[in-house]
Amino acid sequence: MIPFAETKSGGPRPASLPGEKSRSLPAKQAPVKRGLIAGWDVGGTKSSAVIGTAEGEIVDQISWPSKAERGPQAMLGDFLVALAELKQKHGTYESVGVSIGGPLDSKRGIILSPPHLPGWDRYALRDILASELKAPVNVEHDAAACLL
């Protein structure tokens, strides 16, 4: 039997199951194609890609083990694969936000050698992602991003 939880509108939806990698929330209306924002939560243990709305509603999320010892290029590759899956399911996004532990220069989007992410030494994440995704990218320290 699949356990159920309630959505914001009060209707049932399957609850997250242990080991579940992707969680799609039912749409209230037709799927939103405009105004979607992509996100990447970069962690030393776990990372997540997310698609959400400007109003703060999470549309879909995929999480995976970071395996941070592989360095930034491999972790970026994992994110791009997850983001492509989300884009295929939900359409394109207008911008990308990244939450990552510091130290970092959030104005320039440069990661400055965080102790939990080997190889991220002066890594120009914002510029690399913006070039790859052809979208505006904002990089923020994870402690500050949680307040937004």
XYZ file of N, CA and C in Angstrom:
444
model
N 0.841 -1.179 0.000
C 0.000 0.000 0.000
C 0.885 1.241 0.000
N 0.557 2.221 -0.832
C 1.310 3.469 -0.904
C 0.704 4.454 0.081
N 1.547 4.998 0.990
C 1.002 5.982 1.926
C 0.655 7.269 1.190
N -0.353 7.995 1.696
C -0.781 9.240 1.059
C -0.614 10.402 2.016
N -0.342 11.553 1.446
C -0.294 12.809 2.187
C -1.257 13.759 1.496
N -1.504 14.888 2.110
C -2.401 15.858 1.495
C -1.606 16.935 0.787
N -2.135 17.421 -0.333
C -1.551 18.548 -1.045
C -2.053 19.827 -0.400
N -1.536 20.979 -0.864
C -1.986 22.275 -0.352
C -3.479 22.465 -0.557
N -4.021 21.881 -1.634
C -5.442 22.036 -1.918
C -6.294 21.038 -1.147
N -5.657 20.145 -0.373
C -6.405 19.213 0.442
C -6.613 17.847 -0.178
N -6.269 17.689 -1.462
C -6.445 16.409 -2.125
C -5.302 15.452 -1.819
N -5.510 14.142 -1.992
C -4.455 13.179 -1.690
C -3.404 13.137 -2.794
N -2.182 12.816 -2.422
C -1.107 12.539 -3.353
C -0.218 11.500 -2.699
N 0.478 10.674 -3.473
C 1.376 9.704 -2.855
C 2.440 10.419 -2.044
N 2.706 9.952 -0.831
C 3.784 10.509 -0.023
C 5.121 10.027 -0.569
N 6.178 10.738 -0.270
C 7.506 10.329 -0.705
C 7.853 8.995 -0.075
N 8.412 8.118 -0.862
C 8.816 6.815 -0.375
C 10.310 6.811 -0.129
N 10.821 6.007 0.809
C 12.250 5.950 1.050
C 13.000 5.601 -0.236
N 14.092 6.327 -0.507
C 14.899 6.064 -1.687
C 14.370 6.703 -2.951
N 13.244 7.420 -2.867
C 12.665 8.061 -4.041
C 13.580 9.168 -4.524
N 13.844 9.204 -5.836
C 14.751 10.204 -6.388
C 14.019 11.414 -6.933
N 12.851 11.247 -7.467
C 12.127 12.358 -8.069
C 10.777 12.486 -7.408
N 10.377 13.714 -7.156
C 9.101 13.932 -6.511
C 8.335 14.976 -7.315
N 7.297 14.555 -7.986
C 6.458 15.485 -8.741
C 5.220 15.796 -7.931
N 4.947 17.061 -7.796
C 3.742 17.463 -7.106
C 2.659 17.715 -8.144
N 1.421 17.339 -7.848
C 0.366 17.558 -8.829
C 0.140 19.045 -9.045
N -0.108 19.421 -10.283
C -0.380 20.820 -10.612
C -1.805 21.156 -10.217
N -2.027 22.390 -9.791
C -3.373 22.835 -9.446
C -4.203 23.006 -10.710
N -3.570 23.482 -11.773
C -4.224 23.722 -13.046
C -3.379 23.058 -14.123
N -3.387 23.637 -15.305
C -2.540 23.139 -16.389
C -1.088 23.379 -16.017
N -0.156 22.540 -16.510
C 1.264 22.721 -16.175
C 1.756 24.119 -16.550
N 2.510 24.716 -15.637
C 3.067 26.045 -15.860
C 4.264 25.924 -16.795
N 4.250 26.642 -17.893
C 5.363 26.618 -18.836
C 6.152 27.915 -18.781
N 5.537 28.966 -18.253
C 6.164 30.271 -18.205
C 6.524 30.629 -16.784
N 7.641 31.284 -16.618
C 8.016 31.738 -15.295
C 8.693 30.688 -14.436
N 9.102 29.570 -15.008
C 9.775 28.546 -14.221
C 11.217 28.955 -13.927
N 11.671 28.556 -12.762
C 13.032 28.829 -12.321
C 13.678 27.488 -11.988
N 14.923 27.306 -12.443
C 15.672 26.093 -12.110
C 16.576 26.396 -10.922
N 16.870 25.369 -10.150
C 17.764 25.546 -9.013
C 18.682 24.360 -8.845
N 19.836 24.631 -8.242
C 20.799 23.577 -7.914
C 21.272 23.809 -6.495
N 20.996 22.859 -5.626
C 21.517 22.876 -4.265
C 22.752 21.988 -4.266
N 23.932 22.601 -4.172
C 25.204 21.875 -4.229
C 25.633 21.551 -2.807
N 25.738 20.276 -2.500
C 26.184 19.872 -1.176
C 27.338 18.892 -1.271
N 28.073 18.757 -0.201
C 29.190 17.827 -0.173
C 28.744 16.377 -0.118
N 27.539 16.132 0.390
C 27.003 14.778 0.499
C 25.890 14.513 -0.508
N 24.974 15.489 -0.646
C 23.813 15.340 -1.521
C 23.621 16.624 -2.316
N 23.194 16.466 -3.553
C 22.846 17.607 -4.398
C 21.433 17.407 -4.923
N 20.792 18.518 -5.296
C 19.437 18.462 -5.832
C 19.274 19.460 -6.966
N 18.494 19.067 -7.953
C 18.035 19.978 -8.999
C 16.549 20.158 -8.781
N 16.071 21.371 -9.014
C 14.672 21.671 -8.755
C 14.131 22.577 -9.852
N 12.859 22.431 -10.138
C 12.127 23.362 -10.992
C 10.999 23.909 -10.128
N 10.879 25.230 -10.118
C 9.846 25.848 -9.318
C 9.304 27.093 -9.987
N 8.359 27.716 -9.317
C 7.740 28.935 -9.832
C 8.303 30.151 -9.100
N 8.079 31.314 -9.666
C 8.510 32.557 -9.030
C 7.787 32.775 -7.702
N 6.662 32.127 -7.529
C 5.902 32.241 -6.280
C 6.444 31.317 -5.191
N 7.437 30.518 -5.504
C 8.061 29.654 -4.513
C 7.532 28.233 -4.472
N 6.676 27.860 -5.395
C 6.143 26.502 -5.425
C 7.135 25.568 -6.121
N 7.485 24.473 -5.470
C 8.352 23.470 -6.078
C 7.492 22.601 -6.976
N 7.855 22.543 -8.244
C 7.130 21.743 -9.224
C 7.679 20.325 -9.255
N 9.000 20.194 -9.211
C 9.632 18.879 -9.285
C 11.052 18.988 -8.755
N 11.577 17.877 -8.264
C 12.918 17.862 -7.681
C 13.566 16.504 -7.905
N 14.857 16.516 -8.180
C 15.641 15.290 -8.302
C 16.861 15.456 -7.397
N 17.152 14.453 -6.569
C 18.315 14.479 -5.682
C 19.206 13.284 -5.964
N 20.501 13.427 -5.677
C 21.475 12.370 -5.918
C 22.671 12.564 -4.989
N 23.443 11.502 -4.736
C 24.664 11.647 -3.946
C 25.670 12.511 -4.710
N 26.273 13.469 -4.020
C 27.186 14.404 -4.683
C 28.489 13.760 -5.155
N 29.045 12.865 -4.348
C 30.357 12.288 -4.642
C 31.338 13.428 -4.936
N 31.435 14.354 -3.985
C 32.190 15.597 -4.141
C 33.662 15.390 -4.435
N 34.205 14.262 -4.051
C 35.631 14.002 -4.289
C 35.984 13.993 -5.773
N 34.976 13.880 -6.652
C 35.210 13.878 -8.105
C 35.493 15.272 -8.652
N 35.167 16.306 -7.890
C 35.440 17.671 -8.314
C 34.267 18.341 -9.018
N 34.445 19.620 -9.359
C 33.335 20.414 -9.882
C 32.829 19.990 -11.256
N 33.684 19.566 -12.143
C 33.234 19.200 -13.494
C 32.268 18.015 -13.459
N 32.600 17.002 -12.677
C 31.725 15.824 -12.572
C 30.405 16.194 -11.902
N 30.477 17.034 -10.858
C 29.252 17.435 -10.169
C 28.382 18.298 -11.074
N 28.994 19.163 -11.849
C 28.258 19.972 -12.817
C 27.579 19.072 -13.850
N 28.293 18.050 -14.308
C 27.708 17.101 -15.266
C 26.477 16.414 -14.708
N 26.531 16.023 -13.443
C 25.359 15.402 -12.801
C 24.169 16.359 -12.786
N 24.437 17.621 -12.451
C 23.367 18.617 -12.429
C 22.763 18.808 -13.815
N 23.602 18.884 -14.826
C 23.095 19.112 -16.185
C 22.217 17.956 -16.656
N 22.565 16.735 -16.281
C 21.737 15.573 -16.629
C 20.376 15.667 -15.924
N 20.398 15.974 -14.627
C 19.144 16.088 -13.872
C 18.292 17.242 -14.402
N 18.929 18.367 -14.709
C 18.192 19.519 -15.216
C 17.571 19.218 -16.579
N 18.286 18.490 -17.418
C 17.725 18.115 -18.725
C 16.479 17.252 -18.551
N 16.494 16.359 -17.573
C 15.315 15.521 -17.295
C 14.136 16.389 -16.839
N 14.416 17.342 -15.960
C 13.350 18.233 -15.485
C 12.821 19.111 -16.617
N 13.711 19.588 -17.459
C 13.302 20.432 -18.590
C 12.433 19.645 -19.567
N 12.778 18.384 -19.787
C 11.986 17.539 -20.691
C 10.574 17.342 -20.139
N 10.465 17.197 -18.830
C 9.162 16.964 -18.201
C 8.320 18.228 -18.062
N 8.975 19.389 -17.833
C 8.227 20.582 -17.440
C 8.421 21.789 -18.344
N 9.254 21.683 -19.333
C 9.497 22.821 -20.209
C 10.687 23.638 -19.755
N 10.918 24.702 -20.474
C 12.103 25.508 -20.227
C 11.943 26.398 -18.997
N 13.019 26.959 -18.552
C 13.070 27.815 -17.372
C 13.666 29.154 -17.790
N 13.392 30.185 -17.006
C 13.859 31.522 -17.337
C 15.205 31.867 -16.724
N 15.510 31.280 -15.570
C 16.766 31.579 -14.888
C 17.145 30.409 -13.993
N 18.366 30.486 -13.438
C 18.889 29.407 -12.606
C 19.460 30.015 -11.326
N 19.126 29.411 -10.206
C 19.703 29.802 -8.927
C 20.508 28.651 -8.361
N 21.643 28.982 -7.738
C 22.509 27.966 -7.146
C 22.729 28.303 -5.679
N 22.555 27.318 -4.832
C 22.835 27.429 -3.409
C 24.037 26.539 -3.114
N 25.098 27.127 -2.520
C 26.334 26.379 -2.284
C 27.022 26.927 -1.031
N 27.683 26.035 -0.304
C 28.426 26.453 0.880
C 29.651 27.267 0.501
N 30.055 28.119 1.404
C 31.188 29.017 1.132
C 32.503 28.456 1.629
N 33.496 29.272 1.430
C 33.440 30.674 1.026
C 33.221 30.838 -0.478
N 32.593 31.969 -0.827
C 32.360 32.276 -2.223
C 32.170 33.781 -2.402
N 32.332 34.220 -3.621
C 32.056 35.601 -4.015
C 30.735 35.539 -4.761
N 29.619 35.806 -4.069
C 28.304 35.643 -4.690
C 28.039 36.688 -5.769
N 28.638 37.867 -5.661
C 28.425 38.890 -6.695
C 28.991 38.445 -8.037
N 30.138 37.777 -8.007
C 30.761 37.312 -9.254
C 30.484 35.834 -9.523
N 29.876 35.130 -8.566
C 29.547 33.715 -8.758
C 30.761 32.808 -8.756
N 31.784 33.186 -7.993
C 33.022 32.401 -7.938
C 33.090 31.662 -6.604
N 33.328 30.360 -6.683
C 33.440 29.522 -5.491
C 34.906 29.541 -5.055
N 35.138 29.824 -3.760
C 36.499 30.053 -3.257
C 36.964 28.932 -2.324
N 37.073 27.742 -2.832
C 37.658 26.617 -2.100
C 36.937 26.222 -0.811
N 35.662 25.843 -0.881
C 34.981 25.377 0.325
C 35.600 24.051 0.798
N 35.732 23.870 2.099
C 36.398 22.666 2.613
C 35.673 21.360 2.286
N 34.372 21.402 2.065
C 33.603 20.184 1.796
C 33.494 19.874 0.300
N 34.095 20.713 -0.562
C 34.021 20.507 -2.009
C 35.431 20.582 -2.615
N 36.148 19.471 -2.612
C 37.507 19.467 -3.146
C 37.548 19.874 -4.623
N 38.518 20.714 -4.964
C 38.714 21.119 -6.344
C 37.951 22.362 -6.762
N 37.093 22.885 -5.906
C 36.310 24.081 -6.233
C 37.109 25.325 -5.841
N 38.314 25.446 -6.344
C 39.211 26.545 -6.006
C 39.099 27.655 -7.045
N 38.473 28.772 -6.643
C 38.268 29.911 -7.550
C 37.540 29.463 -8.815
N 36.502 28.654 -8.632
C 35.719 28.083 -9.723
C 34.619 29.066 -10.119
N 34.638 29.530 -11.344
C 33.704 30.552 -11.841
C 32.362 29.919 -12.224
N 31.654 29.443 -11.241
C 30.434 28.671 -11.458
C 29.371 29.454 -12.222
N 29.123 30.701 -11.840
C 28.078 31.483 -12.514
C 28.348 31.596 -14.015
N 29.558 31.967 -14.377
C 29.878 32.156 -15.792
C 29.844 30.838 -16.561
N 30.322 29.773 -15.938
C 30.318 28.458 -16.592
C 28.884 27.999 -16.851
N 28.020 28.105 -15.828
C 26.626 27.689 -15.989
C 25.873 28.583 -16.973
N 26.082 29.885 -16.895
C 25.388 30.803 -17.805
C 25.759 30.512 -19.250
N 27.018 30.203 -19.483
C 27.466 29.872 -20.836
C 26.861 28.557 -21.313
N 26.822 27.585 -20.443
C 26.295 26.256 -20.783
C 24.786 26.273 -20.992
N 24.067 26.993 -20.139
C 22.600 26.949 -20.144
C 21.951 28.088 -20.922
N 22.729 29.093 -21.281
C 22.189 30.255 -22.021
C 21.033 30.892 -21.249
N 21.241 31.046 -19.940
C 20.228 31.636 -19.060
C 20.940 32.410 -17.958
N 20.275 33.405 -17.381
C 20.862 34.116 -16.244
C 21.029 33.168 -15.055
N 22.155 33.323 -14.339
C 22.462 32.456 -13.202
C 22.811 33.330 -11.999
N 22.271 32.977 -10.843
C 22.606 33.639 -9.590
C 23.164 32.586 -8.637
N 24.323 32.868 -8.043
C 24.954 31.948 -7.094
C 24.931 32.610 -5.726
N 24.446 31.872 -4.736
C 24.319 32.437 -3.384
C 24.822 31.432 -2.354
N 25.384 31.954 -1.262
C 25.805 31.108 -0.149
C 24.573 30.401 0.396
N 24.717 29.128 0.720
C 23.536 28.358 1.137
C 22.845 28.927 2.373
N 23.603 29.495 3.312
C 22.982 30.075 4.501
C 22.142 31.291 4.135
N 22.573 32.082 3.180
C 21.817 33.257 2.743
C 20.640 32.829 1.859
N 20.842 31.818 1.032
C 19.787 31.370 0.114
C 18.584 30.846 0.885
N 18.807 30.229 2.018
C 17.672 29.679 2.779
C 16.780 30.776 3.319
N 17.287 31.984 3.414
C 16.489 33.094 3.907
C 15.640 33.750 2.837
N 15.979 33.509 1.558
C 15.285 34.197 0.473
C 13.879 33.726 0.269
